[in-house]
Structures are given as structure tokens and as C-alpha cells.
Coordinates of C-alpha atoms and ligand atoms in Angstrom, one line a residue:
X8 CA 110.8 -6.3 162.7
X9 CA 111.7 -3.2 161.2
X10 CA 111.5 -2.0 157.0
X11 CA 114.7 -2.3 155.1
X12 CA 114.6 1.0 153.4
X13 CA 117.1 2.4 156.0
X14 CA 118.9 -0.7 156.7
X15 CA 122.9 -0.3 155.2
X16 CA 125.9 -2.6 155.1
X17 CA 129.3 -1.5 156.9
X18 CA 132.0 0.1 154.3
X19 CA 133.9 -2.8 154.7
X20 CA 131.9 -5.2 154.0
X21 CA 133.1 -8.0 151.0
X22 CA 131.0 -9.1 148.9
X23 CA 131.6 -11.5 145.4
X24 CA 130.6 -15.0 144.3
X25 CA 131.3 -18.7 145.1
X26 CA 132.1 -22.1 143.0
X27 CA 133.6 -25.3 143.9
X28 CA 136.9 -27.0 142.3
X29 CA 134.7 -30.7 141.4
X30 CA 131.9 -28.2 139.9
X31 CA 133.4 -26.0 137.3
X32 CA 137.1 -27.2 136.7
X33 CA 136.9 -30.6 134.6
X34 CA 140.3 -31.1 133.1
X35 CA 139.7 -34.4 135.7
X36 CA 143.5 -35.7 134.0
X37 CA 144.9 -32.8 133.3
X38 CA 148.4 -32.3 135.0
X39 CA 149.3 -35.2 137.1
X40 CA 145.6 -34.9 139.0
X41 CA 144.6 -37.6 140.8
X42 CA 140.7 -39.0 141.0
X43 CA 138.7 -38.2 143.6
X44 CA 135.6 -40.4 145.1
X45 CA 133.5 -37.8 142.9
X46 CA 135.1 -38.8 140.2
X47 CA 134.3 -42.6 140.9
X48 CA 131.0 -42.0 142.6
X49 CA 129.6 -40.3 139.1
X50 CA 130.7 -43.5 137.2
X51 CA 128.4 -45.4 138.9
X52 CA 125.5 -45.5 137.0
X53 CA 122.2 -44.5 137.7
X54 CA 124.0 -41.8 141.0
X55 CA 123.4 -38.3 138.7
X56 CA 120.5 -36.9 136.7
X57 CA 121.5 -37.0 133.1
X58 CA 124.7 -39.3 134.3
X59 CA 126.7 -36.8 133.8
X60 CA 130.3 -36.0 136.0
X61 CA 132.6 -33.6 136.7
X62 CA 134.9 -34.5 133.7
X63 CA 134.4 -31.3 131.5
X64 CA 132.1 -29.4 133.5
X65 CA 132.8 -25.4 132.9
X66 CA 136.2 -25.9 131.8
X67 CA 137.5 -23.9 134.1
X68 CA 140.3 -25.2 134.8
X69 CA 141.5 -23.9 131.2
X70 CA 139.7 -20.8 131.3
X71 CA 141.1 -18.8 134.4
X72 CA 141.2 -15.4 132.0
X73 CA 137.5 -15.8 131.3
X74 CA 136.4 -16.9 135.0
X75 CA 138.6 -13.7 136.0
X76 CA 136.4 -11.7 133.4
X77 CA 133.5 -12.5 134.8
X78 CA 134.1 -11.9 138.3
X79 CA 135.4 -8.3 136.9
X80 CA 132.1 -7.4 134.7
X81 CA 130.0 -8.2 137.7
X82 CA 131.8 -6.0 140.2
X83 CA 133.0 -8.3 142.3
X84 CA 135.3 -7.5 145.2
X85 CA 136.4 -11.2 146.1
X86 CA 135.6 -15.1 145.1
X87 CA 135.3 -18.0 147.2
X88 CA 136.8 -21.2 145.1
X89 CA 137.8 -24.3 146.3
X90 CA 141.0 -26.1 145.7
X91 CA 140.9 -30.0 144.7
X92 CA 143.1 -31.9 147.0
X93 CA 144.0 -34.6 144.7
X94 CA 145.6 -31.9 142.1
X95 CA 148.0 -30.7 144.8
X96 CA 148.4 -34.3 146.0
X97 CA 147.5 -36.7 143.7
X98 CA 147.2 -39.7 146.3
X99 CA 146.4 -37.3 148.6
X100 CA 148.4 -38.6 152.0
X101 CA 150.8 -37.2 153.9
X102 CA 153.6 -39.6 152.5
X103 CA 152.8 -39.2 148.9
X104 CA 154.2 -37.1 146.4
X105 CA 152.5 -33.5 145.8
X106 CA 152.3 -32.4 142.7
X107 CA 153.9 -29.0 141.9
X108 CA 151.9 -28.5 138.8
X109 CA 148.7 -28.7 140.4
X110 CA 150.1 -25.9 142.9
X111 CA 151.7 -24.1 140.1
X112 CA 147.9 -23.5 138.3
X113 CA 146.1 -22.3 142.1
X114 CA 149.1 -20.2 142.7
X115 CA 148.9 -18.2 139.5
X116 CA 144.9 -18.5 139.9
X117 CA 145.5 -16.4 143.0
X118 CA 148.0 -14.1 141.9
X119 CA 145.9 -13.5 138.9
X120 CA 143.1 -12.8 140.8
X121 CA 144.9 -10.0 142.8
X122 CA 146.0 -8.4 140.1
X123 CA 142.4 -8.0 138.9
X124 CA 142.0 -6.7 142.6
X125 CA 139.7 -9.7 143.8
X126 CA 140.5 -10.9 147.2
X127 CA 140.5 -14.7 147.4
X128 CA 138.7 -16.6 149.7
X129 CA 139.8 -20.1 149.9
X130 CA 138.0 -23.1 150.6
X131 CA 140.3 -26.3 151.5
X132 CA 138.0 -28.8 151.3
X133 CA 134.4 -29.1 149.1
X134 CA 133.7 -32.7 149.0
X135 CA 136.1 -34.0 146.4
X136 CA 138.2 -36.2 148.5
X137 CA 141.6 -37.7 146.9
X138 CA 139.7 -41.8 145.8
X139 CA 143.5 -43.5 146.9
X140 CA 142.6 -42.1 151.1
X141 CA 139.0 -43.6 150.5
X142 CA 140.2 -46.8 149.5
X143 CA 143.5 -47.1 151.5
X144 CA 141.6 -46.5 155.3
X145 CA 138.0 -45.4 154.9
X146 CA 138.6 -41.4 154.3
X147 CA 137.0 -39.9 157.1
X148 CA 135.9 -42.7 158.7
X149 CA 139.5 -42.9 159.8
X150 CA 140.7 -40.7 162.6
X151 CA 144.2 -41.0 162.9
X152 CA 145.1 -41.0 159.3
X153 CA 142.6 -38.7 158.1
X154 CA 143.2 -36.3 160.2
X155 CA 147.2 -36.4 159.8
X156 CA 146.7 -36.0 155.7
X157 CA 144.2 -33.5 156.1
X158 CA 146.9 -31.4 158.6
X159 CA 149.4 -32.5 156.1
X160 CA 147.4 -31.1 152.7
X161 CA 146.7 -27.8 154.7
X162 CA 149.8 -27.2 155.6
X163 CA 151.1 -27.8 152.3
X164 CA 148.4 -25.3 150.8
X165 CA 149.1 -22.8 153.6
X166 CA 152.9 -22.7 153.0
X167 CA 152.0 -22.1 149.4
X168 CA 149.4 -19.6 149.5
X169 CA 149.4 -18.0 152.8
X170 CA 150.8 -14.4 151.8
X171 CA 148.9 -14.3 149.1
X172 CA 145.1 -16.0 150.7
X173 CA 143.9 -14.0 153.8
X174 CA 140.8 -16.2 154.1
X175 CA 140.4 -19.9 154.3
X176 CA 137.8 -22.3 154.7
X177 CA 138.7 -25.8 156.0
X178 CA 135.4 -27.8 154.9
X179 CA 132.6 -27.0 153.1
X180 CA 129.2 -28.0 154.8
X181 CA 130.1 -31.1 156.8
X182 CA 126.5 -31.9 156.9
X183 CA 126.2 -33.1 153.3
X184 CA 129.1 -35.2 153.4
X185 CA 128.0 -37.2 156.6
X186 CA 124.5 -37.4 156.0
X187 CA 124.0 -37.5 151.8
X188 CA 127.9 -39.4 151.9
X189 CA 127.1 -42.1 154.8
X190 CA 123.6 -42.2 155.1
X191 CA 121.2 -41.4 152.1
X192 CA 124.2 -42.4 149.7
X193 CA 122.9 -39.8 147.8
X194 CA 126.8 -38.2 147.3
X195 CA 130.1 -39.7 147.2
X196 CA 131.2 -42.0 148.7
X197 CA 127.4 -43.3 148.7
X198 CA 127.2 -45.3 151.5
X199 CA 123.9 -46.2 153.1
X200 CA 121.9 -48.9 155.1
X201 CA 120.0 -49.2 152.1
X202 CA 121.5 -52.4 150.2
X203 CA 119.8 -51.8 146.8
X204 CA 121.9 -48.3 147.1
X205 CA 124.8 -49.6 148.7
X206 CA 126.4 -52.9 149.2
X207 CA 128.7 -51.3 152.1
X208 CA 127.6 -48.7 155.0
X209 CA 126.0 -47.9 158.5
X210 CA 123.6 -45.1 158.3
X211 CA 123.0 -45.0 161.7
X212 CA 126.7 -44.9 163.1
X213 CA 128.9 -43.7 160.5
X214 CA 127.6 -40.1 159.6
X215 CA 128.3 -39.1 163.3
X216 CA 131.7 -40.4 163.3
X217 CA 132.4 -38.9 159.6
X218 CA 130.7 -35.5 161.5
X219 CA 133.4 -36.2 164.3
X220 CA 136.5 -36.8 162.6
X221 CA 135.6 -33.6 160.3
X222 CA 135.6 -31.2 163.1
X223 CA 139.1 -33.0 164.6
X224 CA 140.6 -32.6 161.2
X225 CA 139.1 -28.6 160.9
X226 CA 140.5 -28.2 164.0
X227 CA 144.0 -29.4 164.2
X228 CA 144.2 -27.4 160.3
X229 CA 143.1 -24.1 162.4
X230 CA 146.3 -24.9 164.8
X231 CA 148.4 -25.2 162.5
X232 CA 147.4 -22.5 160.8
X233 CA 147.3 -20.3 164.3
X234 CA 150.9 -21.5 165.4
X235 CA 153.2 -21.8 162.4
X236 CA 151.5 -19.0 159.8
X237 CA 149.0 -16.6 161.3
X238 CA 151.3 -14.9 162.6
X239 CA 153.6 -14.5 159.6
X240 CA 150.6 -14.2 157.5
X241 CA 147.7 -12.3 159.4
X242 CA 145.0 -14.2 157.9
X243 CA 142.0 -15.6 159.4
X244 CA 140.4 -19.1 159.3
X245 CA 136.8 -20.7 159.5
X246 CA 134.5 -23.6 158.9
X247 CA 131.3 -23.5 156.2
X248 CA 128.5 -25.1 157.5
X249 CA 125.1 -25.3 155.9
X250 CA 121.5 -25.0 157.6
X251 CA 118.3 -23.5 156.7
X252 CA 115.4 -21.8 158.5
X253 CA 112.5 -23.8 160.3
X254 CA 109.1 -22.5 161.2
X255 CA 106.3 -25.1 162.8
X256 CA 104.2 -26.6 160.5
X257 CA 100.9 -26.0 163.0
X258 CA 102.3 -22.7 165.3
X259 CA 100.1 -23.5 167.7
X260 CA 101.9 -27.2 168.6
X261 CA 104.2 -26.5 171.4
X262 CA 106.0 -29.9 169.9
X263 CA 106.6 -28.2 166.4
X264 CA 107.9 -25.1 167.6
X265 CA 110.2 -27.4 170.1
X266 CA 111.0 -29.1 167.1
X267 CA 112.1 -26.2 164.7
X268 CA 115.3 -25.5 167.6
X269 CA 116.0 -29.2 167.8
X270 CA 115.9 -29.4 163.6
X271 CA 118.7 -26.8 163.3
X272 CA 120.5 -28.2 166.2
X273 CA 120.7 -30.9 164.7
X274 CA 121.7 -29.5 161.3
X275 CA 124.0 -26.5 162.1
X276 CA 125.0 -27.0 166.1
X277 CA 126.0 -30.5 165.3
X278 CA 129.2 -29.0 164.5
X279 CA 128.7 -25.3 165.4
X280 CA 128.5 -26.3 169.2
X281 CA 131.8 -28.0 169.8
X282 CA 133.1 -25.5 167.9
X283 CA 131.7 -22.5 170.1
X284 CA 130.3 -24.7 173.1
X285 CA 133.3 -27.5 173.3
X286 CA 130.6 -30.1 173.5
X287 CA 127.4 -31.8 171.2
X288 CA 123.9 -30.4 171.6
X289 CA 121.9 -31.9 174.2
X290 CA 119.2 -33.2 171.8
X291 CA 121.6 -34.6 169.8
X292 CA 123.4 -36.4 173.0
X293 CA 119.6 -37.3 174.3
X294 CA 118.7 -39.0 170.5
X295 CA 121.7 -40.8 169.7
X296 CA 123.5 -41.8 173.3
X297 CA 126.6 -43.7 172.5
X298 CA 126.2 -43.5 168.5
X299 CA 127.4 -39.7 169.2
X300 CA 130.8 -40.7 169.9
X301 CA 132.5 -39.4 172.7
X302 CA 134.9 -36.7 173.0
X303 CA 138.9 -37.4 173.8
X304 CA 139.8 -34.3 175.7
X305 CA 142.5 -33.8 173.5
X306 CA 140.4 -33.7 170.2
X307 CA 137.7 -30.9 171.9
X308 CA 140.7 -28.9 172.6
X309 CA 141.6 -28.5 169.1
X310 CA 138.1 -28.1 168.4
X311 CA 136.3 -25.8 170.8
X312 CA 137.3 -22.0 170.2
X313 CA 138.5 -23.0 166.4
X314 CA 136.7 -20.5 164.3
X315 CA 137.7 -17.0 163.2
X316 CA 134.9 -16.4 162.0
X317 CA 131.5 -18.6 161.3
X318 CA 131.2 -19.5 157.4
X319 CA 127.4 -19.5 156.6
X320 CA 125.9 -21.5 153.3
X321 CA 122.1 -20.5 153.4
X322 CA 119.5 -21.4 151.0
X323 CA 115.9 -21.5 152.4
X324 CA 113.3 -22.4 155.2
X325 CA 111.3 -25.2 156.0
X326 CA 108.6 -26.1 157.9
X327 CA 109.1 -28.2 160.6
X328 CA 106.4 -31.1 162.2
X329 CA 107.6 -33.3 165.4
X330 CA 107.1 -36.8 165.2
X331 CA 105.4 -38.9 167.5
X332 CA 107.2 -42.0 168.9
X333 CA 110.7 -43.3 169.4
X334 CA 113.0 -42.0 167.0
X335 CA 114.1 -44.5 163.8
X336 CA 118.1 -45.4 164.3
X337 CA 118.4 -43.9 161.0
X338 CA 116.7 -40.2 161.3
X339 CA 119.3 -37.7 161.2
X340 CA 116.9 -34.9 161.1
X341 CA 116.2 -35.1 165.0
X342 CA 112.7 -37.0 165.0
X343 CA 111.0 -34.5 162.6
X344 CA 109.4 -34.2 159.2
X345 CA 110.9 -31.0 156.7
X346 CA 108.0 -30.0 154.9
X347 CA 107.6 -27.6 152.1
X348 CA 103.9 -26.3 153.5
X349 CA 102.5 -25.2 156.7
X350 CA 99.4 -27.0 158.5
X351 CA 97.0 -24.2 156.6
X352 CA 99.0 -25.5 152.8
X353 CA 101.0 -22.4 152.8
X354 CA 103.8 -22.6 151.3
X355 CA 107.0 -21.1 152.7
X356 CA 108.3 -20.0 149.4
X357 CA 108.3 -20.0 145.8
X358 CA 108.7 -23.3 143.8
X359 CA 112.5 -23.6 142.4
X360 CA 114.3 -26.0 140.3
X361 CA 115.3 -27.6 143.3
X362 CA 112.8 -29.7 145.3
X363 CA 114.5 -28.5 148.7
X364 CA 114.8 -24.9 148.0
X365 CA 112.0 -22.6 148.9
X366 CA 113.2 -19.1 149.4
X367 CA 112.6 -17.3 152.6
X368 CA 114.4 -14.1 153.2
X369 CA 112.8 -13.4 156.6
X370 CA 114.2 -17.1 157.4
X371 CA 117.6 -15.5 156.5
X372 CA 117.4 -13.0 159.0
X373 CA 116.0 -15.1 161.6
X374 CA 118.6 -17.9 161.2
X375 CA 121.4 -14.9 161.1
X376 CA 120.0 -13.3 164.6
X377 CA 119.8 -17.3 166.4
X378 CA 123.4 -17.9 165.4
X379 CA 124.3 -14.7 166.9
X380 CA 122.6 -15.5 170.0
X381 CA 123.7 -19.1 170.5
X382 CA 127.1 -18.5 169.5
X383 CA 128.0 -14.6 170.9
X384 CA 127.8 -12.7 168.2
X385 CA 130.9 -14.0 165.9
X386 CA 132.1 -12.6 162.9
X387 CA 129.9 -14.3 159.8
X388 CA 130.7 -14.5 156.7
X389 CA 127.7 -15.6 154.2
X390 CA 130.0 -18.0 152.4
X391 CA 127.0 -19.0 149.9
X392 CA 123.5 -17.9 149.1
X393 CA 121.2 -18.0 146.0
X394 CA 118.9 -20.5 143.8
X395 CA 118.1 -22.3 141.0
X396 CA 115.1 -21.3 138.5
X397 CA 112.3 -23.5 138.1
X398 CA 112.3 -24.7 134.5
X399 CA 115.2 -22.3 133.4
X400 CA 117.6 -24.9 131.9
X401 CA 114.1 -25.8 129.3
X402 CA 113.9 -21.9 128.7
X403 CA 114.8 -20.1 125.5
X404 CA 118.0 -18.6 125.9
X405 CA 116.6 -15.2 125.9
X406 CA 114.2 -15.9 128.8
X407 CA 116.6 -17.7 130.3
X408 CA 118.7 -15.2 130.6
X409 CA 116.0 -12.4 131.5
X410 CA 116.3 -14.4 135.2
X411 CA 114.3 -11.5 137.0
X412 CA 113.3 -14.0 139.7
X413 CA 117.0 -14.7 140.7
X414 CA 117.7 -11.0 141.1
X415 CA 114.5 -10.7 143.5
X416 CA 116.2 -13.6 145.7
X417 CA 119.2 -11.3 146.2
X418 CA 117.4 -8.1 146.6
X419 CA 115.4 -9.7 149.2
X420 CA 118.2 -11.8 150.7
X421 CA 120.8 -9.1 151.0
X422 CA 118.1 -7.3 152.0
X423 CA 117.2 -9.3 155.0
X424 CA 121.1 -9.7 155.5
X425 CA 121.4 -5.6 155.8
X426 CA 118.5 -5.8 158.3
X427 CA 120.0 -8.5 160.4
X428 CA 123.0 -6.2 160.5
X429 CA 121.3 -2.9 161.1
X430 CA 118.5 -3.8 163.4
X431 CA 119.5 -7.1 164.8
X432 CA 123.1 -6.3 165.5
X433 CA 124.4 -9.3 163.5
X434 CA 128.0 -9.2 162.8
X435 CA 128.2 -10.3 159.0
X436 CA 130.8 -9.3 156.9
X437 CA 130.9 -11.1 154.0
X438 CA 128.7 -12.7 151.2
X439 CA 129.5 -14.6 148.4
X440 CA 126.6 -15.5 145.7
X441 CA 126.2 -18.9 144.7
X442 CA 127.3 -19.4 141.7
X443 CA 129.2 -16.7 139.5
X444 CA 128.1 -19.6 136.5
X445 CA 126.1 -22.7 136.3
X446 CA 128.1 -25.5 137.1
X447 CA 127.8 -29.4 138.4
X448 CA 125.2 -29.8 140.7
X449 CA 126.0 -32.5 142.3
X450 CA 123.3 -35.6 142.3
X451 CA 121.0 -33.1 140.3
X452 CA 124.1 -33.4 136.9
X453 CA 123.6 -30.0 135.0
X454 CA 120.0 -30.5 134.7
X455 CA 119.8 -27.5 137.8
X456 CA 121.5 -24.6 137.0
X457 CA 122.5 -21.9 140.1
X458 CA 124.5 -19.5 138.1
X459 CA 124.2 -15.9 137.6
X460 CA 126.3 -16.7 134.2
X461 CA 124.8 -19.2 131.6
X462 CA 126.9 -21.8 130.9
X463 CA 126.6 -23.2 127.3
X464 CA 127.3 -27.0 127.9
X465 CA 126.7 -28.0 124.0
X466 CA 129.1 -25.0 122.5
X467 CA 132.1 -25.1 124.2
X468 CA 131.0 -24.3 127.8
X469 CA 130.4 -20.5 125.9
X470 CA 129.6 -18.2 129.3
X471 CA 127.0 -15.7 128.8
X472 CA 126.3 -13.5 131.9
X473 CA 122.7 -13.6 132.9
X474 CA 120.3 -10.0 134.3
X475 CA 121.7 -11.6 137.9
X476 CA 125.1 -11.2 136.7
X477 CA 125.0 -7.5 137.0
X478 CA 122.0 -7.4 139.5
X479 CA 124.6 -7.6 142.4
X480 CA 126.8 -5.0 142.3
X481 CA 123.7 -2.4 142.1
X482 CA 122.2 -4.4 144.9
X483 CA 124.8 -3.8 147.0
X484 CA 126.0 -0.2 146.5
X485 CA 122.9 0.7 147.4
X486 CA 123.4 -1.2 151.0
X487 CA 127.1 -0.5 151.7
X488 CA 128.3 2.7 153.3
X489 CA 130.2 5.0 151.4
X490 CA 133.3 6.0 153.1
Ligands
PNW528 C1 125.5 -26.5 148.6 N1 120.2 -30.0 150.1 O1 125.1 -27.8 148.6 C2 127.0 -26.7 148.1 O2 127.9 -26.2 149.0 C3 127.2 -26.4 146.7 O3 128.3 -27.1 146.2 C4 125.9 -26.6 145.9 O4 126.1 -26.5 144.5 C5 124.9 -25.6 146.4 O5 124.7 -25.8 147.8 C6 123.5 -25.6 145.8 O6 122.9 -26.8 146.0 C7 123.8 -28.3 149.0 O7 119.8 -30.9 149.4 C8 123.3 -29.3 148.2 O8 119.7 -29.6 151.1 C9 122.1 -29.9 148.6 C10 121.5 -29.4 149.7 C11 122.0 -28.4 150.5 C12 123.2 -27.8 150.1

């Protein structure tokens, strides 16, 4: 592969930063919003680090002047953001009442945003789904009426929005909410096979029939958006999915390096094949037989041929080790260890705060050049990329902020993203940082920060940008073509 000192970006190319409505907004009552299984899954204790919740967070639901301040000071030509279902509809169904206030905030959000000359991406769907759908049918483990409030909600946010948002994003990375919301438990809803976890769930069945009703409910939103506003509206529409790079543990085992294609297969062509292929990967078929659920030819139709473009959350790389023997009803990895160290005890990246997040640039470039193979070289957008610190929420402030090793993640990943582009002949045309501030991570509470901005949880959620915040915009001007 060739050096990136030549490689460039096309003129056109957008670039900003990313967040997620449960992770920064708080304000959880504010308004006439509704809770959300997030909301209920963090009350349960002993679920996040710190037991902490979404319930303040970074404010930002109140602070839409300083979020748009931000974004300005660091350059930044658009922001993904993500829009909580159960503020536009606080029961969230397709018979229940939406709330005009909670449309009111997004819309002047957006037009904000444009006025500042940021182009919004929007992202329908991270995680936080409306509690009353979980408890009246299931959520997503309901076909039929999670997909008709799904359709419902989008239409209602298209209708809304859609002169205003060019870009949406139905659902955000699939792949944790069926396997870390069905089968580790480790996310709302928490449901497992594991009964001191979980007094309700199927690890083994549900996540593939949460995976499947996902995809029907992305795809019957990308009709609707297709036949009643694209035209009007000129937009374009996609799905998020995460996956990271895989290398064999020992190189020289034909069953690792078999393994590495199954592991993202498994991971990213879960959904990305019926999407692009109109059926499920053959390892997948070949591991789970009739646990894969079928496909009605009705529900592929909607399905197969539904992205615009292919929405790419990227962290890191693993190593990859086959395991020997009949596959455990429960693996959801495709009958393979993830390990952080080859065979020799190398390791494939630097430590981070996060005990699954080992940065490998290359890994970037390779994963960006086996999507463009498998899938014929579709538009991507890089919807999130970055990385926690090790140690950096126990730092002084001033070395805290100094967060050199964040800003060489995005040299090198940009990097390898410019090369991909340049010498691999990989359409990407967007990237959004993860995160323009340090916000609710999830299981991991606010004890992991991601943010190029410090966020000040003791005093008032204060934001002070961090080197990273300003690291970007030199980054890429020096990629991007000058027109
Ligand atoms: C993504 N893992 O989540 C999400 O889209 C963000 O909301 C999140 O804050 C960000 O990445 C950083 O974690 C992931 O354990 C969470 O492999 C966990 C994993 C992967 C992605």
C-alpha cells in the first residue's frame, strides 16, 4: 500500500462531528417528553459504571447556542445528531399523540444550524426507543407494530424536516441493539439468557429477529421517504452500521484467516447483505439455520436496494482466532474469539479507555476497500470515528485537555481514509468525529470520555474545547482539494 503524503480528499467532501440525542440532551422531562427504555434501563441498578443516566447529561438540550458554538470554533461543515423519538411522540405509536413542542426545539435546532452554515445530518433512530412500545408489544421484537410506528415516527419527522435535512439516518448500529439489547443485556432493554442479568430473554433467538425487524422497519422508512418526499425534497437516506477490522490471531491458520471474513460477516453483512445482496450471509444461514428467520418476499423487497449511501461507525481492529467445535447457541460472533493480541502477543493497537477499542488505522482502510468490494463500490459516509483516552477523565484538567493522542487517531485515521480514497478507489464522502463533547457512554456512565470538548460534569456541564477540538479542521484542509 501506498504513503499518504500525496493522498487528498475530493472538494466536496463533508466533514463535522457526531452525538446522540440519550447522550448529551438530558432535560429527560422537559416538554411533554416521554421515557424511553434508556431511561428505565439506567434505573436499574448495578446496569452503568458510576450509576449514572441520561437525566442531565451535557445539557444539551438547553444549550443549543453553545453546542452551535462549538461546532463553529472547530470548523465544522456539518453535525450528525440524533432525534429522541419519545420527544416527538411521547408514547411513541402511530395512534398516539405527537408532541409539537418536541418538534418545535429539532426544528429550530436545524434551522439554527443552517444559519451557522452547518449541514445537518440526521439520525432517526440511536437506541433510545419510546418505554410505552417496549412495554405495550415487545419493541422490536414486534414486526407488525414496530414497523408501522417506526414508518409512522419517520414520516412524521420527514414531513417536518425534510426541506430543511438532506441526510438521514434510519438506525444507528443495529448490531448493538440486538446483540448488547437481547443477548449480553448489557444495553436497554437488557435482555439475556443469563437469569442473574435478566429475569426475561432468549439470547439465542431474539437478537436475530430484533436484527430482522430493524432492517424491515429501515426499509419501509427508505420507501416512504423515496415515494412521498425525495422527490419533493432531494435528499438522500441510509443506514449506520458499526463493524471493526479483523486480522488472524496466528496468519499462518487457514481457519483464522477464514474466520476474520466470517467475524465481520457476521458483524457488518448481517445487515449490509440484505441490504445490498437481498439475502443473509451464508455463514450466518450455515450457523444459525432456522434461528435466522426467514425472509417474506415482501419484507426483502423493501429491504434489498434500500441504501443511498452506506453509513459507517468505525472504531478499531481485532484479532480474530476460530474456534474449534460446534458453535454455542449463544455465540453471536460466528464461532470465534475477538482478541486484543496476536499469537506472537502483539498488540493491534494502543491501550484506550475502552477495553474494546484498539486503534488501527491500516484496519480502517482495509475494512473501507472490503466494503467497497462486497458491496460495489457505494457511496460511504464515515458516520462515526474516534476514541477514548486511557486514564483522561483521572487527568488534571490541563493534561487532559493537552489530548495529543486523540489528535494522532485522526491524523492517522483520516489519513488512512484519504488513502482508501486516493489509492483504493473508495467512494467516501463524509466523516463525522465521534464526539464534538464528552457525553453518556452508555454502560461505561461518564467514567469514558470520547469528546474532542471537555465536558465539566461537577460545574454546570461548563464545555471546554480540547487540542482535538481544533486538530480537525487543520487535518482536513490539508487532505481536501481546493476548488
Ligand atoms: C457507538 N463495543 O457505540 C455508538 O454509536 C455511540 O453512541 C458510542 O458512544 C460510540 O460508539 C463509542 O462507544 C458502540 O463495545 C459502543 O464494541 C460499544 C461498542 C461499539 C460501538
Amino acid at each position: 500500500m501506498g504513503s499518504i503524503t500525496q493522498s487528498t480528499l475530493p472538494s466536496d467532501f463533508l466533514w463535522g462531528f457526531a452525538t446522540a440525542a440519550y447522550q448529551i440532551e438530558g432535560a429527560v422531562e422537559a416538554d411533554g417528553r416521554g421515557p424511553s427504555i434508556w431511561d428505565k434501563f439506567c434505573k436499574t441498578p448495578g446496569k452503568i459504571a458510576g450509576g449514572g443516566s441520561g437525566d442531565v447529561a451535557c445539557d444539551s438540550y438547553n444549550r443549543t447556542d453553545e453546542d452551535i458554538s462549538l461546532l463553529k470554533a472547530c470548523g465544522s461543515q456539518a453535525y450528525r445528531f440524533s432525534i429522541s423519538w419519545s420527544r416527538v411522540i411521547p408514547l411513541g405509536g402511530r395512534n398516539d399523540p405527537v408532541n409539537k413542542k418536541g418538534l418545535q426545539h429539532y426544528l429550530k435546532f436545524i434551522d439554527d444550524l443552517l444559519d451557522a452554515g452547518i449541514t445537518p445530518m440526521v439520525t432517526l433512530f440511536h437506541w433510545d426507543l419510546p418505554e410505552e412500545l417496549n412495554k405495550r408489544y415487545g419493541g422490536f421484537l414486534n414486526k407488525e407494530e414496530f414497523v408501522a410506528d417506526f414508518s409512522n415516527y419517520a414520516r412524521v419527522l420527514f414531513e417536518a424536516f425534510g426541506s430543511k435535512v438532506k441526510h438521514w439516518i434510519t438506525f444507528n448500529e443495529p448490531w448493538c441493539s440486538c446483540v448488547f439489547g437481547y443477548n449480553t443485556g448489557m444495553f436497554a432493554p437488557g435482555r439475556t439468557s443469563d437469569r442473574t442479568k435478566s429475569e426475561v430473554g432468549d439470547g439465542t433467538t431474539e437478537p436475530w429477529i430484533v436484527g430482522h425487524n430493524i432492517l424491515i422497519a429501515h426499509g419501509a422508512a427508505v420507501k416512504i421517504y423515496r415515494d412521498e418526499f425525495k422527490s419533493r425534497d432531494g435528499g438522500e437516506i441510509g443506514i449506520t452500521l458499526n463493524g471493526d477490522w479483523a486480522e488472524p490471531w496466528d496468519s499462518e491458520n487457514p481457519a483464522d484467516i477464514e474466520a476474520c471474513d466470517r467475524k465481520i460477516e457476521f458483524a457488518i453483512s448481517w445487515f449490509a447483505d440484505p441490504i445490498y445482496h437481498g439475502k443473509y450471509p451464508d455463514s450466518m444461514i450455515k450457523q444459525l439455520g432456522d434461528r435466522l428467520p426467514a425472509w417474506e418476499p415482501e419484507d426483502i423487497t423493501l429491504v434489498h436496494g434500500s441504501n443511498d449511501f452506506y453509513g459507517m461507525n468505525h472504531y478499531c481492529a481485532n484479532f480474530i482466532r476460530a474456534k474449534t467445535g460446534e458453535p454455542d447457541p449463544e455465540d453471536i460472533a460466528g464461532n470465534l474469539e475477538l482478541l486484543l493480541e496476536d499469537k506472537n502477543g502483539q498488540s493491534v493497537g494502543p491501550i484506550t479507555q475502552s477495553p474494546w477499542l484498539r486503534p488501527s488505522p491500516l484496519g480502517f482502510r482495509k475494512l473501507l476497500i472490503w466494503l467497497s468490494e462486497r458491496y460495489g463500490y457505494p457511496k460511504i459516509y464515515v458516520t462515526e470515528n474516534g476514541t477514548s483516552v486511557l486514564g483522561e477523565n483521572d487527568m488534571p484538567l490541563q493534561e487532559l485537555l493537552d489530548d495529543e493522542f486523540r489528535v494522532q487517531y485522526f491524523r492517522d485515521y483520516v489519513g488512512a481514509m484519504a488513502d482508501a480514497y486516493t489509492l483504493d478507489g473508495v467512494n467516501v464522502r463524509a466523516y463525522m468525529a465521534w464526539s464534538l463533547m464528552d457525553n453518556f457512554e452508555w454502560a461505561e456512565g461518564y467514567e469514558t470520555r470520547f469528546g474532542v470538548t471537555y465536558v465539566d460534569y461537577e460545574n454546570d456541564q461548563k464545555r471546554l474545547p480540547k487540542k482535538s477540538a481544533k486538530a480537525l479542521a487543520s487535518i482536513f484542509d490539508s487532505y481536501i482539494d481546493k476548488v
